[in-house]
Coordinates of N, CA and C in Angstrom, one line a residue:
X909 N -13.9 5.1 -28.0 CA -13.6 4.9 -26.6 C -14.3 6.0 -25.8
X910 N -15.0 5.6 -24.8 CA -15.3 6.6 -23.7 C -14.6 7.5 -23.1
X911 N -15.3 8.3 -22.1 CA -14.8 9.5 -21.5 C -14.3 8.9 -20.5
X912 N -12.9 9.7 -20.3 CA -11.9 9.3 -19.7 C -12.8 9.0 -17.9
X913 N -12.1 8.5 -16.9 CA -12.9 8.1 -15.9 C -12.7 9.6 -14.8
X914 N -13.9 10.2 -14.5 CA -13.7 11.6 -13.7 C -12.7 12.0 -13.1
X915 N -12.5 10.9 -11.5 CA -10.8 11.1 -10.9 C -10.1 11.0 -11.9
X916 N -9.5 10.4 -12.7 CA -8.4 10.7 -13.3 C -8.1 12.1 -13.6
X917 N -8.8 13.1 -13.9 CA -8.5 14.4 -14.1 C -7.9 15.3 -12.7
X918 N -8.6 14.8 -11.5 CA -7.7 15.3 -10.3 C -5.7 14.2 -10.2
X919 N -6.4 13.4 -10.8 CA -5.2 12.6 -10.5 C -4.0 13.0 -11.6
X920 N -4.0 13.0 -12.3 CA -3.7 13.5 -13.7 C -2.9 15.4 -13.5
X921 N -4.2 15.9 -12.6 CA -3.8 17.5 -12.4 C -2.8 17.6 -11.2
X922 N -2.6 16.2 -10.1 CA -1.9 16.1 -9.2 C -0.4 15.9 -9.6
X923 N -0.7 14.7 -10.4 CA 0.7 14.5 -10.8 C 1.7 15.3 -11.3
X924 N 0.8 16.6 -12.5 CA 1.5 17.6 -13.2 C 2.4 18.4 -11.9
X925 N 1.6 18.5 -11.3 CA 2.1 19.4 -9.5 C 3.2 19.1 -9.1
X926 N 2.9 17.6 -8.9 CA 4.4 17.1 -8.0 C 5.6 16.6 -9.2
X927 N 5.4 16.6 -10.5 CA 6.6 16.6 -11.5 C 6.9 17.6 -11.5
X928 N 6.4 19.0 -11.0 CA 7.1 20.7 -10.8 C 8.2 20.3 -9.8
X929 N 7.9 19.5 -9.1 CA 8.8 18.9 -7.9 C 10.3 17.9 -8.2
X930 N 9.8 17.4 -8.2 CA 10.6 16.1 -8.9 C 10.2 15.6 -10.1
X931 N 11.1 15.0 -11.1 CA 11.1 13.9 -12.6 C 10.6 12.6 -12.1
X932 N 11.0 11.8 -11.0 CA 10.1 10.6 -10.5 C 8.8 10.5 -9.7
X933 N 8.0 10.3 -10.7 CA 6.6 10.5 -9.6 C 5.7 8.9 -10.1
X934 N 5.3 8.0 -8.9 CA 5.1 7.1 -9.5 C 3.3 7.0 -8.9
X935 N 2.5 6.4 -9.3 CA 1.3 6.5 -8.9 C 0.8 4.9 -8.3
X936 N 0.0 5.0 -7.3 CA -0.1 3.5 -6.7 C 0.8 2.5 -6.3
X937 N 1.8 2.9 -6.2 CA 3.2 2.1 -5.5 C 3.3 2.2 -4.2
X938 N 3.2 1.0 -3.2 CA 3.6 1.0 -1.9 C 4.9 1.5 -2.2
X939 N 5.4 2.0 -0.7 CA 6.7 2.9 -0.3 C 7.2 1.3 0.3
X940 N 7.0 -0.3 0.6 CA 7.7 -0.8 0.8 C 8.7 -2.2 -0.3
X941 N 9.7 -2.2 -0.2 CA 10.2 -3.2 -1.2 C 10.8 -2.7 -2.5
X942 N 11.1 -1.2 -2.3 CA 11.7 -0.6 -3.6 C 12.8 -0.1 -3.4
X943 N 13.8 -0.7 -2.5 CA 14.8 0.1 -2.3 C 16.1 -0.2 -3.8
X944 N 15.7 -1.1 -4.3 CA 16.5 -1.6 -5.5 C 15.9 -1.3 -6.8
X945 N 14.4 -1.1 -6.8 CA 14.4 -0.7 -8.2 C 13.8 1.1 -8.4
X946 N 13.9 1.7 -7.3 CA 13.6 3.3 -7.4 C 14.5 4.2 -7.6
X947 N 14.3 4.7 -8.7 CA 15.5 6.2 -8.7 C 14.4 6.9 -7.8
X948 N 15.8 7.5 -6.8 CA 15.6 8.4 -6.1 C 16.3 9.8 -6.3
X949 N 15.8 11.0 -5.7 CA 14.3 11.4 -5.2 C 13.4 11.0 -6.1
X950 N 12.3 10.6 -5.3 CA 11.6 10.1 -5.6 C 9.8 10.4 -5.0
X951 N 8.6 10.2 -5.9 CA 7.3 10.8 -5.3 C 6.3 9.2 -5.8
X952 N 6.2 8.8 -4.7 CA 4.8 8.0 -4.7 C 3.3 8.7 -4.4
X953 N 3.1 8.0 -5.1 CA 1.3 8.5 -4.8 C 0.3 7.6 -4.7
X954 N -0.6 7.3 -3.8 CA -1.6 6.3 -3.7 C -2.7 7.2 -3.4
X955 N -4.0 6.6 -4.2 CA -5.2 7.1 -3.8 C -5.7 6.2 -2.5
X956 N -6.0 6.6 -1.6 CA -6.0 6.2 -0.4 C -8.0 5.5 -0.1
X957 N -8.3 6.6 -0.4 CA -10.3 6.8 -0.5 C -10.5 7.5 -1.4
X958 N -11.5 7.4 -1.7 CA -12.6 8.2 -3.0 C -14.2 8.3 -2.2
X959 N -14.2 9.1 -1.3 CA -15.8 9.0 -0.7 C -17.3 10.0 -1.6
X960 N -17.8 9.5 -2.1 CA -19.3 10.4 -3.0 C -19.5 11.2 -1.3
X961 N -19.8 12.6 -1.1 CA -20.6 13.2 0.0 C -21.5 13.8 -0.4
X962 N -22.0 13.8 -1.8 CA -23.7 14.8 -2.1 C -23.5 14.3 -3.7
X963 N -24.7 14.5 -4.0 CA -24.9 13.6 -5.7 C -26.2 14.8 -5.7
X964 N -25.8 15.1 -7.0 CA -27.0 16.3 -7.5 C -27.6 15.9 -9.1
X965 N -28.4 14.8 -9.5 CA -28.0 14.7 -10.9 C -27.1 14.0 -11.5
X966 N -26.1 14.4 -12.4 CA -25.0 13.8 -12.9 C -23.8 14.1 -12.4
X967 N -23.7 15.2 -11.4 CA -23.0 15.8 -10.7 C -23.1 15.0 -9.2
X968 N -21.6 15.1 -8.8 CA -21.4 14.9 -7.4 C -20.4 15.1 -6.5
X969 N -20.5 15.4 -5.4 CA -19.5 16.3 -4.6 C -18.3 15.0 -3.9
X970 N -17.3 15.0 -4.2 CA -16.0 13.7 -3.5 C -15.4 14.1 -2.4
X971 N -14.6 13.4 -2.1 CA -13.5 13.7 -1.4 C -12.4 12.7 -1.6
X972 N -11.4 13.0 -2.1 CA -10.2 11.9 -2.4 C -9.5 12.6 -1.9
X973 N -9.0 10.9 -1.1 CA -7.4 11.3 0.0 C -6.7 10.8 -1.0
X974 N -5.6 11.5 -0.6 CA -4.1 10.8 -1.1 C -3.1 10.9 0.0
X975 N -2.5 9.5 -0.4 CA -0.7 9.8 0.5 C 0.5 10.0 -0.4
X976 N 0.8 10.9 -0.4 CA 2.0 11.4 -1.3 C 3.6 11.1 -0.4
X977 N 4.4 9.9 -0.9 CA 5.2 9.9 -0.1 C 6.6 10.3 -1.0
X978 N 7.7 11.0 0.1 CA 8.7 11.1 -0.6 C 9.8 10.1 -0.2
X979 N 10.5 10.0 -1.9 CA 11.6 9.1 -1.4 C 13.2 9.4 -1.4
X980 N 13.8 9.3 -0.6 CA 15.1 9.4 -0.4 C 16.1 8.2 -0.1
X981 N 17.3 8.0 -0.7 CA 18.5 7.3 -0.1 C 18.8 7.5 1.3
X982 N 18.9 6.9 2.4 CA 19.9 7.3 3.6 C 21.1 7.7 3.6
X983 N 21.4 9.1 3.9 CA 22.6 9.7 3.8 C 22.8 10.7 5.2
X984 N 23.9 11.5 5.1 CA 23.6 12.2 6.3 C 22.8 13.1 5.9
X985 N 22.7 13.9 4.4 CA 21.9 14.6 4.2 C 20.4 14.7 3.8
X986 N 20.0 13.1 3.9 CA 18.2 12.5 3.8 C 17.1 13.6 5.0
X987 N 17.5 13.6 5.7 CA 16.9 14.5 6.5 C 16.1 15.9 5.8
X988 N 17.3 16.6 5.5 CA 17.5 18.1 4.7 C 16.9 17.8 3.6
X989 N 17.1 16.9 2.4 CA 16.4 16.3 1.4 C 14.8 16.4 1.9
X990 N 14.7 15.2 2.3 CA 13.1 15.5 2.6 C 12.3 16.6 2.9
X991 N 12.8 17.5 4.0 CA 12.5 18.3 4.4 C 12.4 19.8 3.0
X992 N 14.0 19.6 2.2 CA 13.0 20.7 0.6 C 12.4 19.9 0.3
X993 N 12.3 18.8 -0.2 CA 11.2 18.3 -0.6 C 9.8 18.5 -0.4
X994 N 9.5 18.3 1.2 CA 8.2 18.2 1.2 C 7.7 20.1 1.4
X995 N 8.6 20.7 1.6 CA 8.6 22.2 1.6 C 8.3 21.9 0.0
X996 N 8.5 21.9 -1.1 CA 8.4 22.4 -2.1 C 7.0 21.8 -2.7
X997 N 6.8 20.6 -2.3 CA 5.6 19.9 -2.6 C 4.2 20.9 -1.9
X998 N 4.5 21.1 -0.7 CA 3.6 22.1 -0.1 C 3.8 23.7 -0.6
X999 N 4.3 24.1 -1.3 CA 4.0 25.3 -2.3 C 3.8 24.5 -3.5
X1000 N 4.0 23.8 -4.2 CA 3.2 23.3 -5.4 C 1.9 22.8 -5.0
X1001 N 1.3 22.8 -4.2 CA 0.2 22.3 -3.6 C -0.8 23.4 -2.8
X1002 N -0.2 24.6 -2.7 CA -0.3 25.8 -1.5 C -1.8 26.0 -1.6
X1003 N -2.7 26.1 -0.4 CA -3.8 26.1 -0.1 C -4.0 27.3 -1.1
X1004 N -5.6 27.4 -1.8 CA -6.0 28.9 -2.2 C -5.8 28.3 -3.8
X1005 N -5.2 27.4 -4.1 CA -4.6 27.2 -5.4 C -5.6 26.2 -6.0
X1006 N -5.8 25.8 -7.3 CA -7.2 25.0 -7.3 C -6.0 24.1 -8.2
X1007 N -6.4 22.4 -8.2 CA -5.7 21.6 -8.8 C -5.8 21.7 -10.2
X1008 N -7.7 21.6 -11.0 CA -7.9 21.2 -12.0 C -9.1 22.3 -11.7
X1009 N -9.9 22.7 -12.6 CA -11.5 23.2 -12.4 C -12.3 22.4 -11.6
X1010 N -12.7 21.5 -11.8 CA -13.1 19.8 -10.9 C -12.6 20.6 -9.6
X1011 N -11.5 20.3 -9.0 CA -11.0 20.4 -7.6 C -11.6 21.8 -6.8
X1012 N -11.7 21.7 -5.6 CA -12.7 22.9 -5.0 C -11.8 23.6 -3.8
X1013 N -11.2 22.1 -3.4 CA -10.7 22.5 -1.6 C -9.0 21.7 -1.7
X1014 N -8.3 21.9 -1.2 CA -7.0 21.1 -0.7 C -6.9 20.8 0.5
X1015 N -6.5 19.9 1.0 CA -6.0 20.4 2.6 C -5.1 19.2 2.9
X1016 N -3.9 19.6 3.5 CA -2.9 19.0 3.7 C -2.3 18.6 4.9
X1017 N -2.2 17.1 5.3 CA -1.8 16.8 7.0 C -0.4 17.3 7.2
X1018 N 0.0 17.2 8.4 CA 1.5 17.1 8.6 C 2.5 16.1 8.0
X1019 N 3.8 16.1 7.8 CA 4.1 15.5 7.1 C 5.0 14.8 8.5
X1020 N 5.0 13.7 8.6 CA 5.5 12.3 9.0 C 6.8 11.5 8.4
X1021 N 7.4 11.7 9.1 CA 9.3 11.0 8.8 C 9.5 9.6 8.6
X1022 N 10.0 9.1 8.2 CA 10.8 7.8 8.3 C 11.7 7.7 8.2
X1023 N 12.9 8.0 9.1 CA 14.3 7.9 8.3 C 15.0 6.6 8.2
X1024 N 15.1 6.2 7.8 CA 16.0 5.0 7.7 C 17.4 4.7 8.9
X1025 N 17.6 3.6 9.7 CA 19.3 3.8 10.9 C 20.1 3.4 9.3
X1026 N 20.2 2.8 8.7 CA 21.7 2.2 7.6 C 21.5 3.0 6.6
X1027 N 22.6 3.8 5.9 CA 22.7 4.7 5.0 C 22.8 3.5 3.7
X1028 N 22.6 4.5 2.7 CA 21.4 3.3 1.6 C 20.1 2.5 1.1
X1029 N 19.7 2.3 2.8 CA 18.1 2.3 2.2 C 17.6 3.4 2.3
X1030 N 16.0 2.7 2.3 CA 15.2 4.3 1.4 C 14.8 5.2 2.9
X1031 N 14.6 6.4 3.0 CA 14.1 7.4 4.0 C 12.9 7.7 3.1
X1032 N 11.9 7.8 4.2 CA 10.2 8.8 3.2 C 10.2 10.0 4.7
X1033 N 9.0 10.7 3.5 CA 8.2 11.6 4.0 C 7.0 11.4 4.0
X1034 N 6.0 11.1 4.4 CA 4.3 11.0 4.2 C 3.6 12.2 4.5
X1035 N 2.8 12.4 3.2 CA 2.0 14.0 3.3 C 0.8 13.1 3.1
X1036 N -0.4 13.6 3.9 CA -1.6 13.2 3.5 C -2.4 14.5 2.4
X1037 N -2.9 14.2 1.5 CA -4.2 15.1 0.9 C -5.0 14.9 0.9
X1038 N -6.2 15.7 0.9 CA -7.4 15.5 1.0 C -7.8 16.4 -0.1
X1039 N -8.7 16.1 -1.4 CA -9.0 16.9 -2.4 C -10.4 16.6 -2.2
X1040 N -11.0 17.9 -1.9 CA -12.8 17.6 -2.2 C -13.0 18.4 -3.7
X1041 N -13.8 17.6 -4.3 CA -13.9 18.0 -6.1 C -15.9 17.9 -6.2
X1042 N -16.1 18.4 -7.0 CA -17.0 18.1 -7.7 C -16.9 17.9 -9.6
X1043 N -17.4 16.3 -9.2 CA -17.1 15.8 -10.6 C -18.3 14.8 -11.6
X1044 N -18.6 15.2 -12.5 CA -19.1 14.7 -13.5 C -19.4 14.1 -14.6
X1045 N -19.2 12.8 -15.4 CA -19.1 12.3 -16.4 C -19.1 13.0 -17.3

């Protein structure tokens, strides 16, 4: 079998990150339509883009976004939930920190609410990332 596929090593180093965080971390799952089959807390991840910005050889410079969302039940305390949450995700993630050897830069949007009005369905957090890597077969 071949060599594993490049991103997956950022993806792979991401995931270890945010299971520091939480035991549910699910990868490429829309945040809509899961309010019955997600244990919550809960961490989605989608690769959003994968853009090439410089090619040297066999080597080349990326940029992969991600949206890392978090998930919670509506309660009175979803709010406060989220909020360690995405506090903790953002020190397991803390700029200056490298993901994998591959990974070069981090940088992280503001994180964006959703609370849920009916207690029971799901509440998110949306964190955007941006990982610029240089990666090579």
């Amino acid at each position: 079998m071949g060599e594993p596929i490049p991103e997956n090593r950022i993806l792979t180093a991401l995931i270890a990150r945010l299971e520091s965080v939480c035991s549910h971390v699910k990868v490429g799952y829309p945040a809509t339509g899961l309010e019955d089959d997600l244990e919550v807390p809960a961490i989605l991840v989608q690769l959003e883009s994968l853009i090439e910005l410089n090619r040297s050889g066999q080597r080349g410079l990326y940029q992969l976004q991600f949206l890392i969302s978090l998930a919670v039940r509506t309660s009175e305390a979803s709010t406060e939930s989220l909020l360690q949450l995405s506090h903790q995700i953002r020190q397991a993630l803390a700029l200056g920190t490298r993901l994998c050897p591959e990974a070069r830069k981090l940088q992280l949007t503001e994180t964006q609410f959703d609370i849920a009005p009916a207690h029971g369905r799901l509440s998110f957090a949306d964190i955007g990332l941006q990982v610029d890597t240089v990666l090579s077969p």
